[in-house]
Amino acid sequence: MANIAKYDREDVIHKAMLLFWEKGFNGASTRDLQQALDMRPGSIYAAFGSKEKLYSETLECYSREMATVLEQRIAEAGSPLAGLEAFFRNVVIERRDTNPSEICMLVKTLSEARNDQPELMKLSRELLKRTENRFAEILQQAIKQGEIAEHSDPYILAKHLQVQMIGLRIYMKTSLNTVAVGELIEAVFNNIKAR
């Protein structure tokens, strides 16, 4: 008879994502994983192969969750640019008290990964690039709808937004000033509209 998994894989990955996002790959011990996932180390390794493979799945999970939030904000705003701005406000300000860390999990991975963890670094870069490309698509829609100037380069603007998002999240962590960060987000998007 086949051995049936006694856990919900997606739930386990989500719990692991929260732990890794808070503590980082190197900071989360096997004991931390065991407690967070309510699984024995042998079961964790049997299910995922290694801590690094589990971590890779949590990075994908994180990326999907952020993409879902972005699409929700775009749909709610009814405008590409307003949706992007709402996404920034949601991720940087509104979720800061409920997220395990103010810093993007992908950026955190890149800043903490060691040279002997090239796959984690590669995956983090790929997922950040995917987000940047999605920003560019949304900005292209904003150009088509006349929200920003026709001569704007959506790919340059997407890179700019990616840098701003990373910086704003770190600034929020250091300043804890939601008003100032809200003003900075408004300035970022006003600048895009003014181009």
C-alpha angles and dihedrals in degrees: 000000000000118000106247117212112244095206140066104250096206091049091050091049091049092051090047090049091056091049095047092044089055100040104021126231096288095039095056110083127203087254090054090052092047091053096042095047098034088228132120117247091248091055092048092052092043090053100042107018097229143003089257093054091049089049091051089054090050090053089053089048091051091049092050092049092051090047090052091051090050093051091047092053092048091050093047094047095048089215130081096225095041088048092053091049091048089050091053091049092047097049099038102036114011098046099038094100095046101041117088089235136012090223122085110260091227093053090044089054092051092049094048105034117108127224090258089061100065095145092059091049092047093049092047090052092048093050092048089050090050089055091047090051091051089051088053092052091050091048089050088056089049090054091050090050092050095246092126133022119289092231092058117118106228092199094055090045090049091054089048091052092048090054091046092050092052092046095045092052092051091045090052090052092050100039104030084205108139093177094054092045091049089053091048091052090050090050092050092055095040087055091053091049091049096055 
